């Protein structure tokens, strides 16, 4: 079982060109050295096709961005758990707002992750779905109001009540679940505020992926916690 020290930073590479292919490997190396320098737990969430190489060439913890609720067989174009496992994933995001899943499917894939002692981070869009996610006992629930994703407006400032409300509701259901928050997070202040609201880390993308110097941006992100 992974014992991850808070605060946690999960960097979602999404499908930006700056974080795809060769650039994904470069970004993963920046994440690796920012994690080592700062002593903070940092996790990469690259595209499926980039996972194997990142696992081969770095020591950074790596999650997939999604896993389909399928069994091995005829499912063209799908992301199969077993393949991701053999590519070396340490866990996965599930139900990201850009890749929503049905509750029963989240449950199924979350169980596969937990049975294999891997990290499960279920994303949610509001307090109610965060509560549903918490009942499934993942390591993380990541609250991300969809309208703020990629906006550059930090959720910790724009909707602090959603972060606080999620922490309160999730902990009432399951104390062992850690709450992360995301959407518009990019600076040290944003992250410090998120932690003040009770989050144990952040899930973020564009602020780091599109930064001129991602490693410096990551070090700034964790500089005030
Ligand atoms: O998964 C991270 C995410 O959706 C937030 O994106 O670009 O607002 O940091 P961004």
Coordinates of C-alpha atoms and ligand atoms in Angstrom, one line a residue:
X1 CA 0.0 0.0 0.0
X2 CA 1.3 3.4 -0.9
X3 CA 1.8 5.7 2.1
X4 CA 2.0 9.1 0.6
X5 CA 3.1 12.1 2.7
X6 CA 1.0 15.2 2.4
X7 CA 1.1 17.7 0.8
X8 CA 0.5 16.0 -2.5
X9 CA 0.9 17.5 -6.0
X10 CA -0.7 15.5 -8.9
X11 CA 0.2 17.0 -12.3
X12 CA -2.3 16.1 -14.9
X13 CA -0.5 16.2 -18.3
X14 CA -3.9 16.2 -20.2
X15 CA -3.2 16.3 -23.9
X16 CA -1.3 19.5 -24.2
X17 CA 1.5 19.3 -26.8
X18 CA 3.8 20.7 -24.1
X19 CA 3.2 17.5 -22.1
X20 CA 3.0 14.9 -24.9
X21 CA 5.6 12.5 -26.3
X22 CA 9.1 13.7 -25.9
X23 CA 7.8 16.7 -24.0
X24 CA 6.0 14.4 -21.5
X25 CA 9.3 12.8 -20.6
X26 CA 11.0 16.2 -20.2
X27 CA 8.1 17.4 -17.9
X28 CA 8.3 14.1 -15.9
X29 CA 12.0 14.8 -15.3
X30 CA 11.2 18.3 -14.2
X31 CA 8.6 16.9 -11.8
X32 CA 11.1 14.3 -10.5
X33 CA 13.7 16.9 -9.8
X34 CA 11.2 19.4 -8.2
X35 CA 9.9 16.6 -6.0
X36 CA 13.5 15.6 -4.9
X37 CA 14.5 19.2 -4.3
X38 CA 11.4 20.2 -2.3
X39 CA 10.8 16.9 -0.6
X40 CA 7.2 17.1 -1.6
X41 CA 5.2 14.1 -3.0
X42 CA 4.6 14.8 -6.7
X43 CA 2.9 12.5 -9.1
X44 CA 2.7 12.6 -12.9
X45 CA -0.5 11.8 -14.8
X46 CA 0.6 11.6 -18.4
X47 CA -1.2 10.2 -21.4
X48 CA -1.4 6.4 -21.7
X49 CA 1.1 6.2 -24.6
X50 CA 3.7 8.1 -22.5
X51 CA 3.5 6.0 -19.3
X52 CA 5.8 3.2 -20.1
X53 CA 8.7 5.4 -21.2
X54 CA 8.3 7.7 -18.1
X55 CA 8.3 4.7 -15.8
X56 CA 11.4 3.3 -17.6
X57 CA 13.4 6.6 -17.5
X58 CA 12.4 8.3 -14.3
X59 CA 11.5 7.3 -10.7
X60 CA 8.5 9.6 -10.5
X61 CA 5.2 8.2 -9.3
X62 CA 2.9 7.9 -12.3
X63 CA -0.8 7.6 -12.7
X64 CA -2.9 7.1 -15.7
X65 CA -5.5 9.8 -16.5
X66 CA -8.3 7.2 -17.0
X67 CA -9.1 3.5 -17.0
X68 CA -12.1 2.0 -18.8
X69 CA -14.4 -0.3 -16.9
X70 CA -13.8 -3.2 -19.3
X71 CA -12.5 -6.8 -19.3
X72 CA -9.8 -7.9 -21.6
X73 CA -11.2 -8.7 -25.1
X74 CA -12.8 -6.8 -27.9
X75 CA -12.8 -3.2 -26.8
X76 CA -11.0 -1.2 -29.5
X77 CA -9.5 2.1 -28.4
X78 CA -10.1 1.5 -24.7
X79 CA -7.6 1.7 -21.8
X80 CA -7.4 -1.7 -20.1
X81 CA -6.4 -1.9 -16.5
X82 CA -4.1 -4.9 -17.0
X83 CA -2.1 -3.1 -19.7
X84 CA -1.6 0.0 -17.6
X85 CA -0.5 -2.2 -14.8
X86 CA 2.1 -3.8 -16.9
X87 CA 3.2 -0.4 -18.1
X88 CA 4.0 0.3 -14.5
X89 CA 1.3 2.7 -13.2
X90 CA 1.2 3.5 -9.6
X91 CA -2.4 4.5 -9.7
X92 CA -5.0 6.4 -11.8
X93 CA -7.3 9.4 -11.9
X94 CA -10.9 8.4 -12.4
X95 CA -13.9 10.4 -13.4
X96 CA -12.1 13.5 -14.4
X97 CA -14.6 16.2 -15.7
X98 CA -13.1 15.7 -19.1
X99 CA -13.6 11.9 -18.9
X100 CA -16.6 11.3 -16.8
X101 CA -17.7 7.8 -15.8
X102 CA -20.8 6.2 -14.5
X103 CA -20.8 5.6 -10.7
X104 CA -20.9 1.8 -11.1
X105 CA -17.9 2.0 -13.4
X106 CA -16.0 4.2 -11.1
X107 CA -16.6 1.6 -8.3
X108 CA -15.4 -1.2 -10.5
X109 CA -12.1 0.4 -11.6
X110 CA -11.5 1.9 -8.1
X111 CA -11.8 -1.7 -6.7
X112 CA -9.3 -3.0 -9.2
X113 CA -6.8 -0.3 -8.2
X114 CA -7.3 -0.9 -4.5
X115 CA -7.1 -4.7 -4.8
X116 CA -3.7 -4.1 -6.5
X117 CA -2.6 -1.7 -3.8
X118 CA -2.5 1.2 -6.3
X119 CA -3.4 4.8 -5.8
X120 CA -7.0 5.8 -6.7
X121 CA -7.9 9.5 -7.1
X122 CA -11.6 10.0 -7.9
X123 CA -12.3 13.4 -9.3
X124 CA -15.6 15.2 -8.5
X125 CA -17.3 18.3 -9.6
X126 CA -19.2 19.3 -6.5
X127 CA -19.8 18.4 -2.8
X128 CA -22.4 15.8 -3.5
X129 CA -20.4 13.8 -6.0
X130 CA -17.4 14.1 -3.6
X131 CA -19.5 12.4 -1.0
X132 CA -20.4 9.6 -3.4
X133 CA -16.8 9.2 -4.2
X134 CA -15.8 9.1 -0.5
X135 CA -18.0 6.1 0.1
X136 CA -15.9 4.1 -2.4
X137 CA -12.8 4.5 -0.1
X138 CA -10.2 5.8 -2.6
X139 CA -7.0 7.4 -1.3
X140 CA -8.0 10.7 -2.8
X141 CA -11.1 12.6 -3.8
X142 CA -10.1 15.6 -6.0
X143 CA -12.7 18.4 -6.1
X144 CA -12.6 20.4 -9.3
X145 CA -15.4 22.8 -10.3
X146 CA -15.5 22.3 -14.1
X147 CA -16.1 25.9 -14.9
X148 CA -12.8 26.9 -13.3
X149 CA -10.7 24.2 -15.0
X150 CA -8.1 25.8 -17.3
X151 CA -9.4 29.2 -16.4
X152 CA -6.4 30.4 -14.4
X153 CA -8.8 31.5 -11.7
X154 CA -7.9 29.4 -8.6
X155 CA -10.7 27.4 -7.0
X156 CA -9.1 28.2 -3.6
X157 CA -10.0 31.9 -4.2
X158 CA -13.1 31.7 -6.4
X159 CA -15.0 28.9 -4.6
X160 CA -13.3 28.3 -1.2
X161 CA -16.7 27.1 0.2
X162 CA -16.7 24.2 -2.2
X163 CA -13.3 23.1 -1.1
X164 CA -14.1 23.5 2.6
X165 CA -17.5 21.9 2.2
X166 CA -16.0 18.9 0.4
X167 CA -13.4 18.4 3.1
X168 CA -16.1 18.5 5.8
X169 CA -18.5 16.2 3.9
X170 CA -15.8 13.7 2.8
X171 CA -14.3 13.4 6.3
X172 CA -17.7 12.8 7.8
X173 CA -18.1 9.8 5.5
X174 CA -14.6 8.5 5.5
X175 CA -11.8 10.0 7.6
X176 CA -9.1 8.1 5.7
X177 CA -9.9 9.8 2.3
X178 CA -7.7 12.7 1.5
X179 CA -9.2 15.7 -0.3
X180 CA -7.3 17.4 -3.1
X181 CA -8.5 20.4 -5.0
X182 CA -7.9 21.6 -8.5
X183 CA -8.9 24.1 -11.2
X184 CA -6.9 27.2 -11.8
X185 CA -4.2 26.4 -9.3
X186 CA -0.8 27.6 -10.3
X187 CA 1.1 29.6 -7.6
X188 CA 2.5 29.0 -4.1
X189 CA -0.3 31.2 -2.8
X190 CA -3.0 29.2 -4.5
X191 CA -1.6 26.0 -3.0
X192 CA -1.1 27.5 0.5
X193 CA -4.8 28.7 0.4
X194 CA -6.0 25.3 -0.7
X195 CA -4.2 23.7 2.3
X196 CA -5.7 26.3 4.7
X197 CA -9.1 25.2 3.4
X198 CA -8.3 21.7 4.5
X199 CA -7.1 20.2 1.3
X200 CA -4.1 17.9 1.5
X201 CA -2.8 18.8 -1.9
X202 CA -3.6 19.8 -5.4
X203 CA -4.4 18.4 -8.8
X204 CA -3.4 20.8 -11.5
X205 CA -2.4 21.1 -15.1
X206 CA -2.1 24.2 -17.3
X207 CA -0.4 26.5 -14.8
X208 CA 2.6 24.1 -14.7
X209 CA 2.4 22.4 -18.2
X210 CA 2.3 25.8 -20.0
X211 CA 4.8 27.5 -17.7
X212 CA 8.1 28.7 -19.4
X213 CA 10.0 26.8 -16.7
X214 CA 7.8 24.0 -15.2
X215 CA 10.4 23.0 -12.6
X216 CA 10.6 26.6 -11.3
X217 CA 6.8 26.8 -11.4
X218 CA 6.6 23.6 -9.3
X219 CA 9.1 24.8 -6.8
X220 CA 7.1 28.1 -6.5
X221 CA 3.9 26.0 -6.1
X222 CA 5.2 24.3 -2.9
X223 CA 7.2 27.3 -1.6
X224 CA 4.6 28.5 0.9
X225 CA 3.4 25.3 2.5
Ligands
LIG1 O1 -6.9 17.7 -13.5 C1 -6.4 19.0 -13.3 C2 -7.4 20.0 -13.8 O2 -8.5 19.6 -14.4 C3 -7.2 21.4 -13.5 O3 -6.7 22.0 -14.7 O4 -5.5 23.6 -16.0 O5 -7.1 24.4 -14.3 O6 -4.9 23.3 -13.6 P1 -6.0 23.4 -14.6

